[in-house]
Coordinates of C-alpha atoms and ligand atoms in Angstrom, one line a residue:
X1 CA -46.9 -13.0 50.1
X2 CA -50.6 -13.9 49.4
X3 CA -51.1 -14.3 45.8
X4 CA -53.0 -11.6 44.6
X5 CA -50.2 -9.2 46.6
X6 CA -47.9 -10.5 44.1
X7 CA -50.3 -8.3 41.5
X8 CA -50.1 -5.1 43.3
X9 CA -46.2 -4.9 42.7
X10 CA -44.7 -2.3 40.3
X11 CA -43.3 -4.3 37.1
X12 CA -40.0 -2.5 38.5
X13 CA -40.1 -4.4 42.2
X14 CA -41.5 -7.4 40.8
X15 CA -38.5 -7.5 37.6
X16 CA -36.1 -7.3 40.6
X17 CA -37.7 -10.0 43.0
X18 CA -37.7 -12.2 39.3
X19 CA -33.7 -11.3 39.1
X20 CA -33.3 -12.0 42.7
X21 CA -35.1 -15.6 42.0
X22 CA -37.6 -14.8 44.9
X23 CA -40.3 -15.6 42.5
X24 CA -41.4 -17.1 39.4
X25 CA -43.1 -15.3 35.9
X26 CA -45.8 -18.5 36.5
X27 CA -46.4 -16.7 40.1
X28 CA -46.8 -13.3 38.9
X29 CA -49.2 -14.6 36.0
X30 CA -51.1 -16.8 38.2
X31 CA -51.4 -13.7 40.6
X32 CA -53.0 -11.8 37.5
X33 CA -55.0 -14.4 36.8
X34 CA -56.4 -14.9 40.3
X35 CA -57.6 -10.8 40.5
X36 CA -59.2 -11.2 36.7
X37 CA -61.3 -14.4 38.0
X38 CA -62.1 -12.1 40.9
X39 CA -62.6 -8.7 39.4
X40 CA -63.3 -9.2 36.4
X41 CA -67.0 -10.1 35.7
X42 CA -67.7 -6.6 37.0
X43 CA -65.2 -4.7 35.6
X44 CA -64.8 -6.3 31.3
X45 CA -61.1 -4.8 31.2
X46 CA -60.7 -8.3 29.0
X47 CA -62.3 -9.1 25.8
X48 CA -60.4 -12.1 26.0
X49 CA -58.0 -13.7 28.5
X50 CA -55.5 -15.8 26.6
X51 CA -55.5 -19.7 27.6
X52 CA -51.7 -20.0 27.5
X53 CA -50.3 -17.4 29.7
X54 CA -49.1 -20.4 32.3
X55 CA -47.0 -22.2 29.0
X56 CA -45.8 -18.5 28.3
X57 CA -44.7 -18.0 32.1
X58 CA -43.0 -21.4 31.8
X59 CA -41.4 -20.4 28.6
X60 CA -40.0 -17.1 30.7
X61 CA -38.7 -18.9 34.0
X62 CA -37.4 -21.2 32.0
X63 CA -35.2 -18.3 29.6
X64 CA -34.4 -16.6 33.2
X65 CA -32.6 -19.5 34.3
X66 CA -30.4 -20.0 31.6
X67 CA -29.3 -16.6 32.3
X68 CA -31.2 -14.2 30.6
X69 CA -32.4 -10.9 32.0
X70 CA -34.4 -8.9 30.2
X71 CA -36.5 -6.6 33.2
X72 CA -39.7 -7.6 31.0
X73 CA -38.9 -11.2 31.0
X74 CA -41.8 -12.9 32.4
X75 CA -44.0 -9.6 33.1
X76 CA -47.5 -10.0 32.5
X77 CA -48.9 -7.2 30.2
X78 CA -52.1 -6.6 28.6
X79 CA -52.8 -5.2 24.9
X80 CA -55.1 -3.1 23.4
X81 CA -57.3 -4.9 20.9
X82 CA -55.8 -3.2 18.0
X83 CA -52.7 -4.5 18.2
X84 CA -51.9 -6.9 15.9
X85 CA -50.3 -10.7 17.4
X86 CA -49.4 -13.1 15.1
X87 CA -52.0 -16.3 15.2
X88 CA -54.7 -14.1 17.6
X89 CA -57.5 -12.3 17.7
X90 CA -57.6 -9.3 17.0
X91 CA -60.2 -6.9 16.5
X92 CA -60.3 -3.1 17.7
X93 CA -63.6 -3.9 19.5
X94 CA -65.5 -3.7 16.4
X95 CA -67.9 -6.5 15.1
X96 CA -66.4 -5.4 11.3
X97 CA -63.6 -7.6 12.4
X98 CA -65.0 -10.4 13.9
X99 CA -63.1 -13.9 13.5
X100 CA -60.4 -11.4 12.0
X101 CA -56.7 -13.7 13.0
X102 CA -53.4 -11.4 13.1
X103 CA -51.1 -12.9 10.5
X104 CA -48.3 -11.0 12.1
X105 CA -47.2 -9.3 15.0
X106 CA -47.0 -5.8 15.1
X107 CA -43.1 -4.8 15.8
X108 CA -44.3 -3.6 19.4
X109 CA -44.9 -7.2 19.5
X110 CA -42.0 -8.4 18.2
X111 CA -39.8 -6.6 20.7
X112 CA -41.7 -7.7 23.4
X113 CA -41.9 -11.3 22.8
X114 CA -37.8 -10.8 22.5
X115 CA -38.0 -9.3 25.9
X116 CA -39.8 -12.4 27.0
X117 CA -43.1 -10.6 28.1
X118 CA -46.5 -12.6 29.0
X119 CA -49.0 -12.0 27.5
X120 CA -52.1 -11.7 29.2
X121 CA -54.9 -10.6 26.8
X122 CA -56.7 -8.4 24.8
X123 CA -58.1 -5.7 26.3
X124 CA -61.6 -3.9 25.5
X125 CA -61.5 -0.3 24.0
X126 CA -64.3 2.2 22.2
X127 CA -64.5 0.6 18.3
X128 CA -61.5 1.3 16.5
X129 CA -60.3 3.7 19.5
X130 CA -63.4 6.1 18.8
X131 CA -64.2 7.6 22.1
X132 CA -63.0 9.3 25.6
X133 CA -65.2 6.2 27.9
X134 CA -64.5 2.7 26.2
X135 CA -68.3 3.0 25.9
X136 CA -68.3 2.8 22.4
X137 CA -67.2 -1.1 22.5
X138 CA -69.1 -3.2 20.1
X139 CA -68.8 -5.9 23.0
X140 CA -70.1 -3.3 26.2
X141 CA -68.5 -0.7 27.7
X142 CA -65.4 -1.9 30.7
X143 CA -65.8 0.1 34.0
X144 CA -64.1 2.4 36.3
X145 CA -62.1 0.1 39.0
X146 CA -62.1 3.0 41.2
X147 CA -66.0 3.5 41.0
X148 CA -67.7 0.6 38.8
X149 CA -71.1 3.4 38.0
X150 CA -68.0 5.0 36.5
X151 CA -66.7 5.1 33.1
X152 CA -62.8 3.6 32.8
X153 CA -61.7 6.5 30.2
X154 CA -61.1 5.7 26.5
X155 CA -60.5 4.6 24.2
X156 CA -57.3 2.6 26.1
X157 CA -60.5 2.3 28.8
X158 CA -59.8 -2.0 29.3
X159 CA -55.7 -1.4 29.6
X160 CA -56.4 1.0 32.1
X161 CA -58.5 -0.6 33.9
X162 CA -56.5 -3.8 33.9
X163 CA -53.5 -2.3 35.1
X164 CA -55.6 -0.3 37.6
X165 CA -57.2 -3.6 39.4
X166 CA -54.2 -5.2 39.1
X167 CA -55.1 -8.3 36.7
X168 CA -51.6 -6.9 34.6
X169 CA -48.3 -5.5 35.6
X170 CA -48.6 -2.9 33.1
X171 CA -50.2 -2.7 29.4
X172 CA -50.1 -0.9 26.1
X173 CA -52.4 1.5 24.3
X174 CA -52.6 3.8 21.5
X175 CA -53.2 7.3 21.7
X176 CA -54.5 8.8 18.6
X177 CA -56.3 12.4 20.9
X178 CA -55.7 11.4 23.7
X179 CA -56.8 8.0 24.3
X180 CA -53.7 6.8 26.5
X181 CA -53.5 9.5 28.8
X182 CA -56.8 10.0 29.3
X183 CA -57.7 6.7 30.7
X184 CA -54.9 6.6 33.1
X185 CA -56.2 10.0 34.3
X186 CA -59.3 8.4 35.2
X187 CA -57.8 5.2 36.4
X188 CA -54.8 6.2 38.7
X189 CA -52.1 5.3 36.9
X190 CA -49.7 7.2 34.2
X191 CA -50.1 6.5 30.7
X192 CA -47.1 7.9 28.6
X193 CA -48.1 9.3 24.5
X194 CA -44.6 8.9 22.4
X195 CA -43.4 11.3 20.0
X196 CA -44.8 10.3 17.1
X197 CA -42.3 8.4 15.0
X198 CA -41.0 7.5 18.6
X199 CA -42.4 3.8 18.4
X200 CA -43.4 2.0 15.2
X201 CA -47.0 2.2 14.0
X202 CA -46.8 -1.4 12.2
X203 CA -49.4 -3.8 12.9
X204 CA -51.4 -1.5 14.8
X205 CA -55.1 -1.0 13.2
X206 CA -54.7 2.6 12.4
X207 CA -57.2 5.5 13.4
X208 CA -55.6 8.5 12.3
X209 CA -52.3 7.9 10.7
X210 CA -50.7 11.0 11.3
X211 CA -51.7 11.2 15.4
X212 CA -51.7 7.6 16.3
X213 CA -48.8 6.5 18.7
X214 CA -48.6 3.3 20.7
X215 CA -47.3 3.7 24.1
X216 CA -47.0 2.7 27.9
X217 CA -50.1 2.5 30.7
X218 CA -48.4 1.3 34.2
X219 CA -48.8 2.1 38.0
X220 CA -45.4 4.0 38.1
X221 CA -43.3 6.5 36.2
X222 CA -40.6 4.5 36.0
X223 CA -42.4 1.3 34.8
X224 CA -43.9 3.9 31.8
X225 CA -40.0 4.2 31.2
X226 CA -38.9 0.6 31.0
X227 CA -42.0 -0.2 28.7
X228 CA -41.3 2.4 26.8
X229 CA -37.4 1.6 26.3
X230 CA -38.7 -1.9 25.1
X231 CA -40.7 -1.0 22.3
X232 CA -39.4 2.4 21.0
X233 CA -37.0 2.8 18.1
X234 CA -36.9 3.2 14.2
X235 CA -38.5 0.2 12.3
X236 CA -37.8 -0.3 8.7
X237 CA -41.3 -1.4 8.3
X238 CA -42.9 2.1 9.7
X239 CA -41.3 4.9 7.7
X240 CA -42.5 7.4 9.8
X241 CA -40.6 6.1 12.9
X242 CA -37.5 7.8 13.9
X243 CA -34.8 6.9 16.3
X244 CA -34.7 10.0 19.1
X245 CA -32.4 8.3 21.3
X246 CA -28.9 10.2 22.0
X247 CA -30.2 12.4 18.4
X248 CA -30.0 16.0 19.0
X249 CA -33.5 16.3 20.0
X250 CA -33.0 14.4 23.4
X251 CA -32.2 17.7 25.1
X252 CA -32.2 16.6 28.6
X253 CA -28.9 14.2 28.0
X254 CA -27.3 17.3 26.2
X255 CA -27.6 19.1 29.6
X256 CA -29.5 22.1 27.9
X257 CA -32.3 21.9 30.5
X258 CA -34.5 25.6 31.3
X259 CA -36.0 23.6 34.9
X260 CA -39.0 25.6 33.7
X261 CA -42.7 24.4 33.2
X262 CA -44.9 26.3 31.3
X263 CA -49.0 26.9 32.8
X264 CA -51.3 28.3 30.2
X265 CA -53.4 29.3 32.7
X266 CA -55.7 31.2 30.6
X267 CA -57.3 27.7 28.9
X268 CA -58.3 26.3 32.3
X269 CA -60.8 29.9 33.0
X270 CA -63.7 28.0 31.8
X271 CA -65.1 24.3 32.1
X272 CA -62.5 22.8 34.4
X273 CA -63.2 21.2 37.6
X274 CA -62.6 23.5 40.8
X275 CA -61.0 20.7 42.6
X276 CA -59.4 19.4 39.8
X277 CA -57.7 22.5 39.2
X278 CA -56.9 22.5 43.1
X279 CA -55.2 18.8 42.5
X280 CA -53.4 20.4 39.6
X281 CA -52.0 23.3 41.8
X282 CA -50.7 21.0 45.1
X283 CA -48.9 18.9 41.9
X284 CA -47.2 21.9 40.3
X285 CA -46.1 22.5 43.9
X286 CA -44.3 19.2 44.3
X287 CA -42.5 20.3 41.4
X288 CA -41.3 23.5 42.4
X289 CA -40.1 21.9 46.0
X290 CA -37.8 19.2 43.4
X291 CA -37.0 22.5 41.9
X292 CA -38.4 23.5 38.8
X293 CA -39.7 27.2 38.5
X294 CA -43.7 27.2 37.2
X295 CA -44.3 30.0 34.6
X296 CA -47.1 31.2 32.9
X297 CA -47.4 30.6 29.1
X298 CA -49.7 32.3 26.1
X299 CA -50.5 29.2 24.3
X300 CA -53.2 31.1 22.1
X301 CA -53.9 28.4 19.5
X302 CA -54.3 25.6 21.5
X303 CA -58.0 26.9 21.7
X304 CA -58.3 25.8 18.3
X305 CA -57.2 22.5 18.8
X306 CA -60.3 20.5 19.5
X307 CA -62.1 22.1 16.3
X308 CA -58.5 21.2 14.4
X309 CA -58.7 17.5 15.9
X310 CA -62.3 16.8 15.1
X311 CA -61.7 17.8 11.5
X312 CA -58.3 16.1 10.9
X313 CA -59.2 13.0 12.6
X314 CA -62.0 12.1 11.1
X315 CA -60.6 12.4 7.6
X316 CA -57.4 10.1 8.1
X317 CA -60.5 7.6 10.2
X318 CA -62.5 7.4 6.7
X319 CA -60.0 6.9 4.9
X320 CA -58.0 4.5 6.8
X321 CA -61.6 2.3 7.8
X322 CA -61.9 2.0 3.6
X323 CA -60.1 -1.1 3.9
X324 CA -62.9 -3.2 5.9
X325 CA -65.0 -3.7 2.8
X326 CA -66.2 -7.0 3.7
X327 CA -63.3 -9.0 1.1
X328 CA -60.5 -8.3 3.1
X329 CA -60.9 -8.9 7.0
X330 CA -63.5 -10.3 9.2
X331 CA -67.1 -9.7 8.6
X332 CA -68.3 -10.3 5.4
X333 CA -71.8 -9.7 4.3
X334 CA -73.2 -11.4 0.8
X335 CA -75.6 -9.4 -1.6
X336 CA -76.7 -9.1 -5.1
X337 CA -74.4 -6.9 -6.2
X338 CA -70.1 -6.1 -5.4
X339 CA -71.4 -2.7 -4.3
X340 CA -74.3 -4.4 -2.1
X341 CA -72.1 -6.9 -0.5
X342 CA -69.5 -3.4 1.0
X343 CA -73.0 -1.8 1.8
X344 CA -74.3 -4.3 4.0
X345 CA -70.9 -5.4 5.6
X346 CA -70.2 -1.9 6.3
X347 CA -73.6 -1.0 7.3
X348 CA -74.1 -4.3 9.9
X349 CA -70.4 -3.8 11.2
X350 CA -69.6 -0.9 12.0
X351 CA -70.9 1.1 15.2
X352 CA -72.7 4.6 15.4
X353 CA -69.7 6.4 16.2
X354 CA -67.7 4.9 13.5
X355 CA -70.2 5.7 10.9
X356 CA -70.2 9.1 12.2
X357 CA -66.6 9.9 11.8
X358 CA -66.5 8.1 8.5
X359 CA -69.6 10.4 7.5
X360 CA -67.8 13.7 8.8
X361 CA -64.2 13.0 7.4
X362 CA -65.7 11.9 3.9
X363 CA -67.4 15.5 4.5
X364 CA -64.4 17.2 5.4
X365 CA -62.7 15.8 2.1
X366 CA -65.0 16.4 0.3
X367 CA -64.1 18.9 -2.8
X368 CA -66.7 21.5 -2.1
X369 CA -65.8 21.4 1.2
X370 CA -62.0 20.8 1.6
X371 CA -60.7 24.4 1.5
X372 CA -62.9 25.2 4.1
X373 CA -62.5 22.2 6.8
X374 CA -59.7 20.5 5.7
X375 CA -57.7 23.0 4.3
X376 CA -58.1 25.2 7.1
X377 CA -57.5 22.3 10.2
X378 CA -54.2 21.9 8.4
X379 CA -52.8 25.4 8.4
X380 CA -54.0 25.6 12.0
X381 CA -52.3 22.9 12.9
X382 CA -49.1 24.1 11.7
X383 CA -49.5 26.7 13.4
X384 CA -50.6 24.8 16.8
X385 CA -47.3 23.3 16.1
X386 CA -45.0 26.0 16.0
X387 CA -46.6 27.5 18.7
X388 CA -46.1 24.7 20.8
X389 CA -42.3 24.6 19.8
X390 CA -41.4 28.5 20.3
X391 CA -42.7 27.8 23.8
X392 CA -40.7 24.9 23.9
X393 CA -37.6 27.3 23.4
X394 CA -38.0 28.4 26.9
X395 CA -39.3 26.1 29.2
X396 CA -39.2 22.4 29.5
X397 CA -42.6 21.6 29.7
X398 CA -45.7 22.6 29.5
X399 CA -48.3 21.3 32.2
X400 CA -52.2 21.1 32.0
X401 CA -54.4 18.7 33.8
X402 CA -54.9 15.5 31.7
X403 CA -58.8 16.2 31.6
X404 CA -61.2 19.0 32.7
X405 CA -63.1 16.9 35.0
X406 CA -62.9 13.0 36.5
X407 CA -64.3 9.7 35.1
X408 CA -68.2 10.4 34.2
X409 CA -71.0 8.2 34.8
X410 CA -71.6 5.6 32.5
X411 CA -73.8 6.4 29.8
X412 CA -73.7 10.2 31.1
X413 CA -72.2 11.4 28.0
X414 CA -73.0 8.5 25.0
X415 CA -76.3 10.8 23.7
X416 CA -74.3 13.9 23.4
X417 CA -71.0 13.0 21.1
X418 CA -69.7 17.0 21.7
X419 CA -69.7 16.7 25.1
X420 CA -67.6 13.5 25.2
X421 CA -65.7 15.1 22.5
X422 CA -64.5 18.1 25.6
X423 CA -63.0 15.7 27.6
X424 CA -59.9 15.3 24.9
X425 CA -59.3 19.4 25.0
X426 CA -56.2 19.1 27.2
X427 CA -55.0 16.2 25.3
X428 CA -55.5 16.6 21.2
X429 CA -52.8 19.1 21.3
X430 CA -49.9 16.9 21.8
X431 CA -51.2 14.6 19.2
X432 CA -51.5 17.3 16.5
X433 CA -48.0 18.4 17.0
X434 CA -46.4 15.3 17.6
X435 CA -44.8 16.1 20.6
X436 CA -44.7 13.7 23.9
X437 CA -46.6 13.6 26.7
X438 CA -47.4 12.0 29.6
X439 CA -50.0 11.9 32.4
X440 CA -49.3 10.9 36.2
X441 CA -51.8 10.8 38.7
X442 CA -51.9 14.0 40.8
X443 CA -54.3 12.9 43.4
X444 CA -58.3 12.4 43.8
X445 CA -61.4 14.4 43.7
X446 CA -64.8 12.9 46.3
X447 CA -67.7 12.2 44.8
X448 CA -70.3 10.5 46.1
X449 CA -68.6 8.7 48.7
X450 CA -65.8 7.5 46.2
X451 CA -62.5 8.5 45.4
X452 CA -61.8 9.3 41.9
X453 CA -58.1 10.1 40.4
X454 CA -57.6 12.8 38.4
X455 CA -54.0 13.2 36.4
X456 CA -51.7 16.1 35.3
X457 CA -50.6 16.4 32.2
X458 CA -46.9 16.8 31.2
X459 CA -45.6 17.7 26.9
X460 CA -42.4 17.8 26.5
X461 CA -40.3 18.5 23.1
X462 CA -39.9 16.1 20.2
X463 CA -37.6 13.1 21.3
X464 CA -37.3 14.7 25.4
X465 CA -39.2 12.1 27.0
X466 CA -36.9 11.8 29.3
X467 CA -38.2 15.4 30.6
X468 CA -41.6 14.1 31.2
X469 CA -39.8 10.8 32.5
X470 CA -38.0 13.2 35.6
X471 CA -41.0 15.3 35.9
X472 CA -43.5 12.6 36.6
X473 CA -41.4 11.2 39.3
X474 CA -41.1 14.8 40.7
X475 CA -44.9 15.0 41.2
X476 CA -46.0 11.1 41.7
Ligands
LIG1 N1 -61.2 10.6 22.5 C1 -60.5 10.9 21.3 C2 -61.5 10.5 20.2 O1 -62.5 10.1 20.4 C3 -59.2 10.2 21.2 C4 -59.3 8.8 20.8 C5 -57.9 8.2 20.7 O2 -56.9 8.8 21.2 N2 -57.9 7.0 20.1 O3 -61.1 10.6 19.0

């Protein structure tokens, strides 16, 4: 095989030619690292390429043959600049941390370093995961591999985009609206959102504490799995994170499966993308031919959910960015006074978008003004969420596509927040309620000349990934 062929292997085929000795971790870096020299300079998946992924290939061949056999031993993988590793960089894409070192890893980190995972880099993403195009990078925006006038999704933009152009096996993201799913969508591949509590939040730099979720971005269904069985799991030090495997909520290992999906067909009347919505139909096909019955669903407050997001999110986001006060982490900015010194730090590091969601969520909290944002986004979500779960009493799944349209121009949508904002509407809905979901590419939509994927969207209920897991193979 040439070397950069090596690359285009599934982390599935490529654990099983490592098992079968055929080839070596240093080979499957080295074939990373030979497409990232090539591709990319144009495309900026990586804010920074780490120096010893050879020693840490070594370091895996070496493991393998004294006889272990983790499938993620010697897999090259690429993470999301907010994920903390202990020693390295790390940064969120936002100048407010620059020169920040992790002093520990993140206990996504953890487990993959004891599954013996390379680590190939840090990947670029919008400023503290603010954004639907990776645009909103402090260090440039990372572009489409399928179309390079394209935007790459966000705010997991540079994981997708790593995974798509083959310079990582697979990667992971966070997804705080949307921002794993979405991404893949645009990039061809599938990008899995946990339940929250399904993986641990610690040592990831938060967004919005309540929505955020780490998870998966990889070519195949069944590579989303493996990744996600490595890093899921209850974690002392996250007490929000809940072990769902073999609990009563895994419903498809119970057996008490409907074979139903649910289409709320009446969301998609407006804004949506003719031949997106034509992609979405031939996918919900596949699914009926591997046997699942398609049904249509009232999902009446899902409507709300975009207003909901934008009000919640932006809350937990000024509170959580309080901590980078210029003492703490990274930047630090000196003036005459204590209250100066967080002024200027703040004011020099942060981007726009940053400093708009800090303004609107200090807004939303504010007391004049609580009862009537904040107050009100919460009861709506609690009713988003039970929503959600009555329909969950009576079908498996419910399907949307993963965005109304396909990866936009760069710079089409950076003067115009709202209409950036629309691109999460299909995908803020699993984060309010918590539930899983997962998008798998569903086929391509021409424009000018080039081929751009588009994804459908699967949500499952709390702790059934393993629904969205047989689904997406279904339609992939
Ligand atoms: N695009 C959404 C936002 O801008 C979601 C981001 C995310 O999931 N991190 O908030």
């Amino acid at each position: 095989m040439e070397n950069t062929d090596l690359a285009r292997l599934s982390i599935t085929e490529a654990s099983q030619k490592l098992a079968a000795k055929e080839i070596s971790a240093v080979e499957l870096a080295r074939a990373c690292l030979a497409n990232i020299e090539k591709k990319d300079t144009s495309l900026h998946a990586y804010l920074e390429v780490f120096a010893d992924i050879e020693e840490q290939a070594v370091v895996a061949d070496e493991h393998r043959a004294v006889g272990e056999r983790h499938p993620l031993l010697g897999i090259p993988l690429a993470l999301k600049d907010n994920i903390l590793i202990e020693g390295r960089r790390a940064g969120a894409a936002s100048k407010i941390l620059e020169g920040y070192i992790a002093t520990y890893d993140a206990t996504i980190i953890k487990k993959l370093k004891e599954a013996g995972a390379v680590f190939m880099g840090r990947t670029n993403m919008d400023e503290f995961a603010h954004g639907s195009s990776t645009e909103n990078s402090a260090y440039g925006p990372t572009k489409n591999p399928h179309d390079i006038e394209r935007v790459p999704g966000g705010s997991s933009g540079g994981s997708a985009a790593a995974v798509a152009a083959d310079m990582a096996f697979g990667a992971l993201g966070t997804d705080t609206g949307g921002s794993i799913r979405e991404p893949a969508s645009f990039c061809g591949i599938v990008g899995l959102k946990p339940t929250y509590g399904a993986v641990s939040r610690f040592g990831l730099i938060a967004m919005g504490s309540s929505l955020d979720q780490a998870g998966p971005l990889a070519k195949t269904v069944a590579d989303a799995e493996l990744l996600f069985g490595a890093i899921r799991g209850k974690d002392p030090l996250d007490s929000t994170s809940i072990d769902f495997q073999g609990s009563t909520l895994d419903k498809s290992s119970q057996g008490q499966t409907f074979k139903k999906i649910g289409v709320p067909w009446e969301l998609f009347k407006t804004g949506v993308d003719k031949e997106v919505l034509e992609s979405f139909s031939a996918a919900l096909k596949k699914a009926s031919a591997a046997g699942w019955e398609v049904v249509d669903i009232a999902l009446s407050s899902a409507g709300l959910a975009l207003a909901v997001y934008y009000i919640v999110m932006p809350a937990e986001v000024s509170s959580n960015l309080a901590r980078f006060d210029g003492v703490r982490y990274g930047l630090s900015r000196k003036g005459a006074t204590l209250w100066e010194d967080y002024a200027k730090t703040r004011g020099d590091g942060f981007g726009v978008e940053a400093r708009r969601r800090i303004i609107l969520g200090t807004y939303v909290l504010s007391s004049g003004y609580y009862d009537a944002y904040y107050g009100k986004a919460t009861a709506a979500r609690a009713q988003l969420t039970r929503e959600v779960a009555g329909v969950l009493k009576s079908v498996d799944a419910i399907a949307m596509p993963t965005t109304p349209t396909p990866a936009s121009h760069l710079g089409e949508k950076t003067a115009d927040p709202i209409s950036m904002y629309l691109l999460d509407i299909f995908t803020v809905t699993a984060n309010l309620t918590g539930n899983p979901a997962i998008s798998v590419p569903m086929g391509t939509v021409a424009r000018e000349g080039k081929n751009l994927p588009a994804g459908i969207q699967f949500i499952s209920a709390h702790g059934d990934e393993n629904t969205l897991f047989e689904l997406g193979k279904a339609v992939e």
